[in-house]
Short mmCIF file of C-alpha atoms and ligand atoms in Angstrom, two decimals:
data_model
loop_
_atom_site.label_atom_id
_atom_site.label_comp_id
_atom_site.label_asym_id
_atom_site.label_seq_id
_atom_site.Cartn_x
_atom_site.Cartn_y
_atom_site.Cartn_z
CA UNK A 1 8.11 1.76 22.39
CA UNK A 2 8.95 0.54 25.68
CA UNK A 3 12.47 -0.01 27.08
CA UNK A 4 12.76 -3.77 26.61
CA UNK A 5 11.69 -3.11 22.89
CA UNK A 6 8.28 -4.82 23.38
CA UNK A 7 6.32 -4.69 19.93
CA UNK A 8 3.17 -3.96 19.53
CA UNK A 9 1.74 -7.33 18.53
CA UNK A 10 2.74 -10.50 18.34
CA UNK A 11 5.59 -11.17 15.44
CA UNK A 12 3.22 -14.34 15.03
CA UNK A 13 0.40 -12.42 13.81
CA UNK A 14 2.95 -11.28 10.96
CA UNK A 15 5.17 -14.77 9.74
CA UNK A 16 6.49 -12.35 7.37
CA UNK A 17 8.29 -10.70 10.01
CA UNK A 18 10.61 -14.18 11.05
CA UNK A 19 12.06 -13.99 7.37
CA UNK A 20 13.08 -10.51 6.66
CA UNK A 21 13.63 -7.05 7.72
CA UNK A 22 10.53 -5.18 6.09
CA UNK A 23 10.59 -1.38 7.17
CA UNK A 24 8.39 -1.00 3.90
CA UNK A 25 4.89 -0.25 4.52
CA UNK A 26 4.71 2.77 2.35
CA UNK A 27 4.88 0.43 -0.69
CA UNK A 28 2.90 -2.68 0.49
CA UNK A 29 2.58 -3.43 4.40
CA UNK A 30 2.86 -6.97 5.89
CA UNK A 31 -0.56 -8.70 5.74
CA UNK A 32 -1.65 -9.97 9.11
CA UNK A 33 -1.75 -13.67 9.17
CA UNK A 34 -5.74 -13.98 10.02
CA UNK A 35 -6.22 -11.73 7.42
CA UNK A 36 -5.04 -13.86 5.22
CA UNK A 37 -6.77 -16.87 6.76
CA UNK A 38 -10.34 -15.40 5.69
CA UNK A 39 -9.11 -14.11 1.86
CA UNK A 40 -7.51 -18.19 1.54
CA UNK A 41 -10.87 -19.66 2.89
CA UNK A 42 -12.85 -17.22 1.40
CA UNK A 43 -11.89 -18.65 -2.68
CA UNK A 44 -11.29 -21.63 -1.57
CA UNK A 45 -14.80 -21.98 -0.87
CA UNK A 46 -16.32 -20.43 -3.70
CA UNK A 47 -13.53 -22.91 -5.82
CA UNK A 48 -15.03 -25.44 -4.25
CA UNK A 49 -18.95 -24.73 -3.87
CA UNK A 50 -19.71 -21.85 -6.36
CA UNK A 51 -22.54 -19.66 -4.51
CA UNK A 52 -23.81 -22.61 -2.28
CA UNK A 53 -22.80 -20.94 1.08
CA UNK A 54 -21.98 -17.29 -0.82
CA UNK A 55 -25.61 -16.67 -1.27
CA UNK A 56 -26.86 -13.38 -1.55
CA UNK A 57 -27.46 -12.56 2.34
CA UNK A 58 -23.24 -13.57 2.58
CA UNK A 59 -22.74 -11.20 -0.31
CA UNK A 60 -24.47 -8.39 1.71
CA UNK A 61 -23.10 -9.36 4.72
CA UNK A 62 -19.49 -8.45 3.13
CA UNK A 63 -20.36 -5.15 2.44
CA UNK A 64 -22.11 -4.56 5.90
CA UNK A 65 -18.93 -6.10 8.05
CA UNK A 66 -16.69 -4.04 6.00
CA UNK A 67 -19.04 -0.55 5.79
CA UNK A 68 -18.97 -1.19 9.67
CA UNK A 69 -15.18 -1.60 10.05
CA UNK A 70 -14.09 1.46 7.56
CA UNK A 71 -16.50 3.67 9.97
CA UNK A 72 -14.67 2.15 12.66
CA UNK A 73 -11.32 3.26 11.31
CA UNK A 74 -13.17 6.79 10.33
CA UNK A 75 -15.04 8.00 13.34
CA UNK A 76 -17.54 7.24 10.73
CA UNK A 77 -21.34 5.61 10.79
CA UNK A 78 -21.77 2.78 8.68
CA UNK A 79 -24.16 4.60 6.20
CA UNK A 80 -21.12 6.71 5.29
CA UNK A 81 -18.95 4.38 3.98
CA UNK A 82 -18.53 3.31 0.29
CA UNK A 83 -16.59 -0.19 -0.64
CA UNK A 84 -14.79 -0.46 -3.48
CA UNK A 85 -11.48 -2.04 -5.25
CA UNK A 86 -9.06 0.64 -5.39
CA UNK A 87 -8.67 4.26 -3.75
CA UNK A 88 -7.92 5.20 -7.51
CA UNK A 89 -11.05 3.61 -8.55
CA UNK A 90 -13.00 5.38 -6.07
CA UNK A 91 -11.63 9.02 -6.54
CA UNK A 92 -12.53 8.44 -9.92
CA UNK A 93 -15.69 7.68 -9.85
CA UNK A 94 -15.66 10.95 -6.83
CA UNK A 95 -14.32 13.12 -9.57
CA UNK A 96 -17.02 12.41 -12.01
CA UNK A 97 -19.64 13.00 -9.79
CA UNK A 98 -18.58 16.39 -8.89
CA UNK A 99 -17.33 17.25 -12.39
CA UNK A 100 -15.98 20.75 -11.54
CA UNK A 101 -17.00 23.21 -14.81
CA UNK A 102 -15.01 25.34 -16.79
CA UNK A 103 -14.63 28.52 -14.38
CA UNK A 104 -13.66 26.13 -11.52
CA UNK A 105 -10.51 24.91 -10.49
CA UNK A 106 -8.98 21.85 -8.57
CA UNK A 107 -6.52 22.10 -5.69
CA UNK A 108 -4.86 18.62 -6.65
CA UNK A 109 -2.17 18.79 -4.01
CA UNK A 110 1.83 19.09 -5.40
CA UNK A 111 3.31 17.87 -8.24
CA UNK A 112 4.98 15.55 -5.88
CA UNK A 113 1.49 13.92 -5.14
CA UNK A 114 0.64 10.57 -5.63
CA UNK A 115 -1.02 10.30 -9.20
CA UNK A 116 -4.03 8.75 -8.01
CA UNK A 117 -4.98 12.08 -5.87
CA UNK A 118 -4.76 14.42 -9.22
CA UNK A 119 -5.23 11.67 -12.58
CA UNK A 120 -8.79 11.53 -11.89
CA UNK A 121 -9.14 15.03 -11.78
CA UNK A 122 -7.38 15.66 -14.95
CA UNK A 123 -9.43 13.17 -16.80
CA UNK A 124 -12.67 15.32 -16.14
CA UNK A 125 -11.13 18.43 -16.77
CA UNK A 126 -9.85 17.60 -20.42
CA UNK A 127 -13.95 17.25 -20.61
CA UNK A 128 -14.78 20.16 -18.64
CA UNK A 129 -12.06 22.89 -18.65
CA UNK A 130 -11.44 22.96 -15.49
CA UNK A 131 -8.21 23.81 -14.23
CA UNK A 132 -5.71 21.86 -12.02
CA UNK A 133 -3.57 23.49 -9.39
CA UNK A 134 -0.69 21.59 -7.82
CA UNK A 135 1.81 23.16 -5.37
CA UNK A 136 5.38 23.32 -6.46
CA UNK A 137 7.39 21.00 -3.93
CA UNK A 138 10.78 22.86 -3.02
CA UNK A 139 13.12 19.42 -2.76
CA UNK A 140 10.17 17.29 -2.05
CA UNK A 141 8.27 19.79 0.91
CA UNK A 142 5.34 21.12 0.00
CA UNK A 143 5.02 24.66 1.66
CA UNK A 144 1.58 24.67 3.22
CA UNK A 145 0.79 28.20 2.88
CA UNK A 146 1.96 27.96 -0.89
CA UNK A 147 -0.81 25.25 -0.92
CA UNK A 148 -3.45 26.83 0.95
CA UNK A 149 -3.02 30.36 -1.19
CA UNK A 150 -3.76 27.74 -4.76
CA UNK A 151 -7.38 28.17 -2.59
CA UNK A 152 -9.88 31.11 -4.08
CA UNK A 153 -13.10 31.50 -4.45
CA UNK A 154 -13.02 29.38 -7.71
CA UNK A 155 -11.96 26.05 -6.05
CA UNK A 156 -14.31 23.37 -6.40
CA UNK A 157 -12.36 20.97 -4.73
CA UNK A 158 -8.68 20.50 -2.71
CA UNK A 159 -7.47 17.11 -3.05
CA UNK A 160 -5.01 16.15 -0.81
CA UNK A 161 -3.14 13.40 -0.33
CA UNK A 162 -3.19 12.45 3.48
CA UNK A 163 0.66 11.96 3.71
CA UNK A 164 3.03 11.99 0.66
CA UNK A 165 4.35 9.02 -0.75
CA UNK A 166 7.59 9.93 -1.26
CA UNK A 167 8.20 12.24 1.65
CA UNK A 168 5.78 11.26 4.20
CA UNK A 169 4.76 15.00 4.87
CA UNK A 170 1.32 14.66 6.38
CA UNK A 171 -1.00 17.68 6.46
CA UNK A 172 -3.48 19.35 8.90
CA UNK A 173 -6.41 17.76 7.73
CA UNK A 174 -9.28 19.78 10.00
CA UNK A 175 -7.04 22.95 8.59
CA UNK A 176 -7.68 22.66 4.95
CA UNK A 177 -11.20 21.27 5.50
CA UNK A 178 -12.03 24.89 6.83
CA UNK A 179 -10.13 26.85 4.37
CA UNK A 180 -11.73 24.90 1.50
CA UNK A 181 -15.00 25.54 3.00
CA UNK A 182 -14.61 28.98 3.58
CA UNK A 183 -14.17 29.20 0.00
CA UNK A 184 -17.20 26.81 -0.75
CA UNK A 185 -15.04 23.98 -1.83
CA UNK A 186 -14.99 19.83 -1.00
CA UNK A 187 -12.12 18.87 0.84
CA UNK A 188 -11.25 15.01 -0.88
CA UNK A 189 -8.75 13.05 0.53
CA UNK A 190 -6.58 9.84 -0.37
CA UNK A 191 -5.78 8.56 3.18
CA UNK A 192 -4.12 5.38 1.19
CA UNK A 193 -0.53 6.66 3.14
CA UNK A 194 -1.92 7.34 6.49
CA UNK A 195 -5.38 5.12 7.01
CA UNK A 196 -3.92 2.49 9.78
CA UNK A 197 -0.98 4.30 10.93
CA UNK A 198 -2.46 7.67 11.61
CA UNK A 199 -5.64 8.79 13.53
CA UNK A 200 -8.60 9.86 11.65
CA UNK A 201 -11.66 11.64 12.15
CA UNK A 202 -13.10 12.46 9.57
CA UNK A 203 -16.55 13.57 11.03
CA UNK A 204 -14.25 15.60 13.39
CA UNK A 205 -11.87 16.79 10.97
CA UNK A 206 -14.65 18.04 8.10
CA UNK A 207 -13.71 15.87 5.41
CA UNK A 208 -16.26 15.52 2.67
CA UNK A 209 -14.35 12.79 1.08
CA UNK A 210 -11.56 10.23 1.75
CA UNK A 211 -10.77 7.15 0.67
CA UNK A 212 -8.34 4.19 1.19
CA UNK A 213 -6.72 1.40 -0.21
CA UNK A 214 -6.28 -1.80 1.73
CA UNK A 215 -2.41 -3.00 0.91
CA UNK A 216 -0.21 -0.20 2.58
CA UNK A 217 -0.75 0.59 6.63
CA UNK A 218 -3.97 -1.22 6.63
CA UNK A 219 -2.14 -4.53 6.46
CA UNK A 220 -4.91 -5.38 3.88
CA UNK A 221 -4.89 -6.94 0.29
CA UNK A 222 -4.67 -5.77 -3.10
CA UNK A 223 -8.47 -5.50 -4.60
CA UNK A 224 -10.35 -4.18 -1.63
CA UNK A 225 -10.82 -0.30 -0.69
CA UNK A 226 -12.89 2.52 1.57
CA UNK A 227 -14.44 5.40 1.18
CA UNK A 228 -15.92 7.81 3.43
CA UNK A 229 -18.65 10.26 2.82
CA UNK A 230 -19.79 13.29 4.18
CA UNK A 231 -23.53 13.03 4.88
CA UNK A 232 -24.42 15.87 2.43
CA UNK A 233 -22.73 14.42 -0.67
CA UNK A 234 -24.29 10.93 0.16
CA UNK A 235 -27.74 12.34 -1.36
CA UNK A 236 -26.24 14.68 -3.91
CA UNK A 237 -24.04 13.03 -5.71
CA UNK A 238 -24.39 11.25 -9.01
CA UNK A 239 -21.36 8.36 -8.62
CA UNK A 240 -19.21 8.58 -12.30
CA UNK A 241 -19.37 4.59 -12.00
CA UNK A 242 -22.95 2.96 -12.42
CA UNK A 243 -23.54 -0.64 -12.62
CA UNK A 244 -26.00 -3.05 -11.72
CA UNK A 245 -25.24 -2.97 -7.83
CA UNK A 246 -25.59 1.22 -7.94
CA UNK A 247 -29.43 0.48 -7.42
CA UNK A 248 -30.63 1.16 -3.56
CA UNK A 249 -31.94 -2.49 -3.47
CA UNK A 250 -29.59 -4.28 -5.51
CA UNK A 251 -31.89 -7.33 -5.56
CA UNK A 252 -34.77 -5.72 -7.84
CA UNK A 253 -32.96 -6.37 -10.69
CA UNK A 254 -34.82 -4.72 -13.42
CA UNK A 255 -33.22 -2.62 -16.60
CA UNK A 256 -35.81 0.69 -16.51
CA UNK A 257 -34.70 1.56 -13.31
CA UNK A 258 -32.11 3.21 -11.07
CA UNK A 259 -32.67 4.54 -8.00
CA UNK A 260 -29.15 5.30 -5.97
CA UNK A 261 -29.39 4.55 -2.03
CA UNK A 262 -29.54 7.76 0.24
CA UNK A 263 -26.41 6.72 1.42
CA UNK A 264 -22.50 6.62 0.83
CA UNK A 265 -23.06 3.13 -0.84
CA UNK A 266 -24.52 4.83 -4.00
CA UNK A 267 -20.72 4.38 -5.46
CA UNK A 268 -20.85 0.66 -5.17
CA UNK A 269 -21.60 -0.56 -8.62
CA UNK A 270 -20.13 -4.10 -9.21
CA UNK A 271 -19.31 -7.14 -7.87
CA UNK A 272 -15.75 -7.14 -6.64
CA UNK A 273 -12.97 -9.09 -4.88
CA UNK A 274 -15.13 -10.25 -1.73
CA UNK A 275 -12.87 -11.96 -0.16
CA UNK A 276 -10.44 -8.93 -0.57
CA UNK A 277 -12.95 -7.34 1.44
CA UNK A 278 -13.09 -9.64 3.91
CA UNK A 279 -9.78 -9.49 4.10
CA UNK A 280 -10.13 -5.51 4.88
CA UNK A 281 -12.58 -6.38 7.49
CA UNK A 282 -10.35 -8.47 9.58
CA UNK A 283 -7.39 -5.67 9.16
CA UNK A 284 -9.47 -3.03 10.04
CA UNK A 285 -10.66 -4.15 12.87
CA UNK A 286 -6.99 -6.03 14.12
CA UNK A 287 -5.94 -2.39 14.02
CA UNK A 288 -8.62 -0.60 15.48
CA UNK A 289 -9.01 -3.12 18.14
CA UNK A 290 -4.88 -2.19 18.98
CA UNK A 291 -6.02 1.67 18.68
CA UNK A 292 -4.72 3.38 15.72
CA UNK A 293 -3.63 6.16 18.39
CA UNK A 294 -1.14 3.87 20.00
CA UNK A 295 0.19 2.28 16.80
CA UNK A 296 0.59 6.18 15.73
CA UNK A 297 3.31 6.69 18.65
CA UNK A 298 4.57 3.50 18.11
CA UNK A 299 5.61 4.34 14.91
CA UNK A 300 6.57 7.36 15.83
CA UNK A 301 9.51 6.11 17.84
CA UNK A 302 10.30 3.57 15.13
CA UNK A 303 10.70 6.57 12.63
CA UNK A 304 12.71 8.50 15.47
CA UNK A 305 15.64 5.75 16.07
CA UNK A 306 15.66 5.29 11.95
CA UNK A 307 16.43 9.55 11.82
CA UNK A 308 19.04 9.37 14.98
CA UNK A 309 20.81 6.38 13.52
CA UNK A 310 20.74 7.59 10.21
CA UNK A 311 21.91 10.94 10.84
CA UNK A 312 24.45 9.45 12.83
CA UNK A 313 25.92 7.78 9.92
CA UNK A 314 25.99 10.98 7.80
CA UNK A 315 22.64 10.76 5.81
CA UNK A 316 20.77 13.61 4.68
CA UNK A 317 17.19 12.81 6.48
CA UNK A 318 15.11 14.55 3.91
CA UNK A 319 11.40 13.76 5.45
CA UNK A 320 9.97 16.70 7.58
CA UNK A 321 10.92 17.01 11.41
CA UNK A 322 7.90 19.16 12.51
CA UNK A 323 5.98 16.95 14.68
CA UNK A 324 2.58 17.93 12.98
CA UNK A 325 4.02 17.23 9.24
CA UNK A 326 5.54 14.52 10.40
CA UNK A 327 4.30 10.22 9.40
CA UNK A 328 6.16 7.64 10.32
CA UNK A 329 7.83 7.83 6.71
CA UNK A 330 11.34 8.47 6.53
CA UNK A 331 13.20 9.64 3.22
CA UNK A 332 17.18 10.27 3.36
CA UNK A 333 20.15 10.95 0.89
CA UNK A 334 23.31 9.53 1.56
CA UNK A 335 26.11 12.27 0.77
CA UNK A 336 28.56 10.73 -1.72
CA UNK A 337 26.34 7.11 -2.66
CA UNK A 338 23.72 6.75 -5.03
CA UNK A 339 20.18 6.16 -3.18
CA UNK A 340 19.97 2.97 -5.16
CA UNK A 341 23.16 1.96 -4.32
CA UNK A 342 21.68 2.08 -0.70
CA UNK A 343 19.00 0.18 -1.15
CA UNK A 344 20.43 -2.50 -3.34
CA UNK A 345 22.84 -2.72 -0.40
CA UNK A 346 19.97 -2.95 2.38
CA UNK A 347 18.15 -5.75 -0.06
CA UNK A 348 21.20 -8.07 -0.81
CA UNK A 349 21.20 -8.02 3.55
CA UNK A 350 17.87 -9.30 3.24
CA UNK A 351 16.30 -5.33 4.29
CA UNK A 352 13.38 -4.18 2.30
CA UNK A 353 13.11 -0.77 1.87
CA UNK A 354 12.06 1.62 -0.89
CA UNK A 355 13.92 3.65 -3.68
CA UNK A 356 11.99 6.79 -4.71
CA UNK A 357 13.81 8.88 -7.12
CA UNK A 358 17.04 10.16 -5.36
CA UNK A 359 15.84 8.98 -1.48
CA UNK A 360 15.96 5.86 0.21
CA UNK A 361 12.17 5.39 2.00
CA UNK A 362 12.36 3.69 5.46
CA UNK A 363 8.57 2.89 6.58
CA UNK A 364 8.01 1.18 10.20
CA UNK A 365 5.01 -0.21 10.87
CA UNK A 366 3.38 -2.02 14.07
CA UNK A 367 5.18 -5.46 13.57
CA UNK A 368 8.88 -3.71 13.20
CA UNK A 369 10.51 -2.97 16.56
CA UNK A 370 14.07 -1.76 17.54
CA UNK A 371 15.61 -5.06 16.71
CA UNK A 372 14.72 -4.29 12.75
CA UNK A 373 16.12 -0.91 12.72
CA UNK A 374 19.23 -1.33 14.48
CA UNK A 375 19.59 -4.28 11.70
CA UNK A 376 18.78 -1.39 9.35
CA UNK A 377 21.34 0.64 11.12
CA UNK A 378 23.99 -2.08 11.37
CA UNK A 379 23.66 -3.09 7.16
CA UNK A 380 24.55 0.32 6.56
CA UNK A 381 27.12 0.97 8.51
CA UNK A 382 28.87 -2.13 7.63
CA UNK A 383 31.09 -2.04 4.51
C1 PLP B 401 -0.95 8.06 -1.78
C2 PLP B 401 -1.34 6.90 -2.64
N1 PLP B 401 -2.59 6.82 -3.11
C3 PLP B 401 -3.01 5.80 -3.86
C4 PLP B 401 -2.15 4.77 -4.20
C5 PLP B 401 -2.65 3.66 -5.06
O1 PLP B 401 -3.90 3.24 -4.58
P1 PLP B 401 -4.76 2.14 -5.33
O2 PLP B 401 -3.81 1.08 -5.81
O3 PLP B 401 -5.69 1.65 -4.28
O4 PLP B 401 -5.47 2.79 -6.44
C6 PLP B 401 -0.83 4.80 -3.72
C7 PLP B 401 0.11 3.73 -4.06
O5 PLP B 401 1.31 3.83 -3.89
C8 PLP B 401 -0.42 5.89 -2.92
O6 PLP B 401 0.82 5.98 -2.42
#
């Protein structure tokens, strides 16, 4: 952040921003205004003239724009992208298709993981007998060489969540990619905590998998998600969610046939939210057009005065410090208050932040600037 505390965009593009102090992306991130321009005219359209002017060319034409933003955001092509509703719905229908077997196991991250990384997982294995392995989290941090030795020759799959919900801990990515390969295994991940606010390559990084949701740091809606798909799987997979739309041209609409496309968009199977997903469009590319790089170190320095001040005051900042495990997430205790204490304190000031079990979750994103955390700063402090 610069001296004068210019942000990153302008507060306009985020109306949200005039009327409170939101440092809470981690739960549901501000929605940029044009974004929700499109989603508004989108239903008020179809409200108003059924499938006049959403024909079936406009209904393709949502899943093109939005295949060609996710590979945007993923270093991606847009043959490897997938659309869907959720990240949870996506991963499931993932976890089907690869259906690990009874000698395998799953890497499923911690037992501090977001459900919607390891559910899935478990739901195939009460079928299959395959075993889940989650890291033990030692007061929230997951050790990553306690992680990485879960890894054997047995793993089908690691599933990793990007960055941790609750403690923003982020992981090496291109690391686990070649220790799951060296043992034959997919690396999946849910990139719902980190897609928007944290660089991604997948190509680069050697992902086979990873998927987002559209309402935390990709300043999207609920109803709309991403996935990205290594070209191998995009051939090999059977999706674990088949519907009408699953065929390669959706258009031949005929009941003794199925044949998938030879492309990521095998797992879409339905119609969906489209104007959710032209909402995504429009976020995606806001974002990508400011450089997810730049709203990375932005962030950054958001997270960095949150950690200063609140240390300063006494709190116990719980989120990791390493620069390469490090999100723009920010978890503290406060010695001698209850967490939601804290936060009931922060919301009756008009701050919204996050209780998540026995930490107060501070999450920055690009329309925050110094102004909002010295406010943060200020609430608690007063008495
Ligand atoms: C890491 C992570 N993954 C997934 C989800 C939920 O994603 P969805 O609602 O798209 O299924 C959340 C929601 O908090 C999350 O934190």
């Amino acid at each position: 952040m610069s001296k004068d505390d210019k942000p990153l965009v302008d507060l306009d593009d985020f109306p949200a921003t005039r009327t409170c102090t939101y440092i809470n992306a981690a739960n549901v991130a501000l929605m940029c205004r044009d974004t929700e321009r499109v989603i508004t005219a989108w239903y008020k359209d179809v409200a108003e003239n059924g499938s006049n002017n959403f024909n079936e060319a406009a209904e393709d034409a949502v899943f093109d724009d939005l295949h060609q933003a996710a590979a945007r955001l993923f270093h991606a092509t847009p043959p490897d992208i997938a659309v869907g509703s959720s990240a949870t719905e996506l991963l499931s229908s993932l976890a089907w298709a690869v259906m690990p077997g009874p000698d395998a196991n799953v890497v499923s991250g911690a037992d501090i993981t977001f459900p919607a990384a390891v559910y899935p997982w478990s739901r195939v294995a009460r079928l299959t007998g395959c075993e889940i392995r989650l890291a033990k989290a030692h007061d929230g941090y997951v050790d990553p060489d306690e992680l990485a030795n879960l890894i054997d020759d047995q793993t089908a799959v690691v599933c990793l969540s990007h960055v941790e919900f609750r403690s923003g801990q982020r992981y090496d990515l291109s690391a686990y990619a070649e220790l799951a390969h060296q043992h034959g295994a997919l690396l999946v991940v849910d990139a719902t905590q980190s897609a928007g606010a944290v660089p991604i390559d997948a190509p680069g990084m050697g992902v086979d998998a990873i998927v987002t949701g559209a309402y935390k740091w990709l300043c999207g809606p609920f109803g709309a998600a991403a996935m990205y798909l290594a070209p191998p799987l995009q051939t090999s997979l059977d999706p674990g969610l088949v519907g009408f739309r699953s065929h390669a041209d959706m258009w031949d609409i005929r009941a003794d046939h199925l044949t998938y496309a030879d492309n990521a968009s095998r797992f879409e199977f339905s119609t969906m939210a489209y104007g959710c997903a032209v909402g995504l469009t429009k976020s995606i590319d806001y974002l990508v057009d400011i450089g997810i790089d730049r709203i990375f170190t932005y962030n950054q320095s958001l997270a960095d005065a949150i950690i200063v001040g609140l240390e300063t005051l006494g709190a116990d900042v719980t989120s990791p410090r390493n620069p390469n495990e490090r999100s723009a997430i920010v978890t503290a205790r406060f010695p001698g208050q209850e967490a939601a204490d804290i936060a009931q304190k922060l919301k009756d000031a008009n701050v919204r932040v996050a209780l998540r079990g026995d930490v107060v979750r501070f999450s920055p994103h690009l329309y925050n600037r110094l102004e909002d955390v010295n406010r943060v700063l200020h609430v608690l402090a007063s008495d």
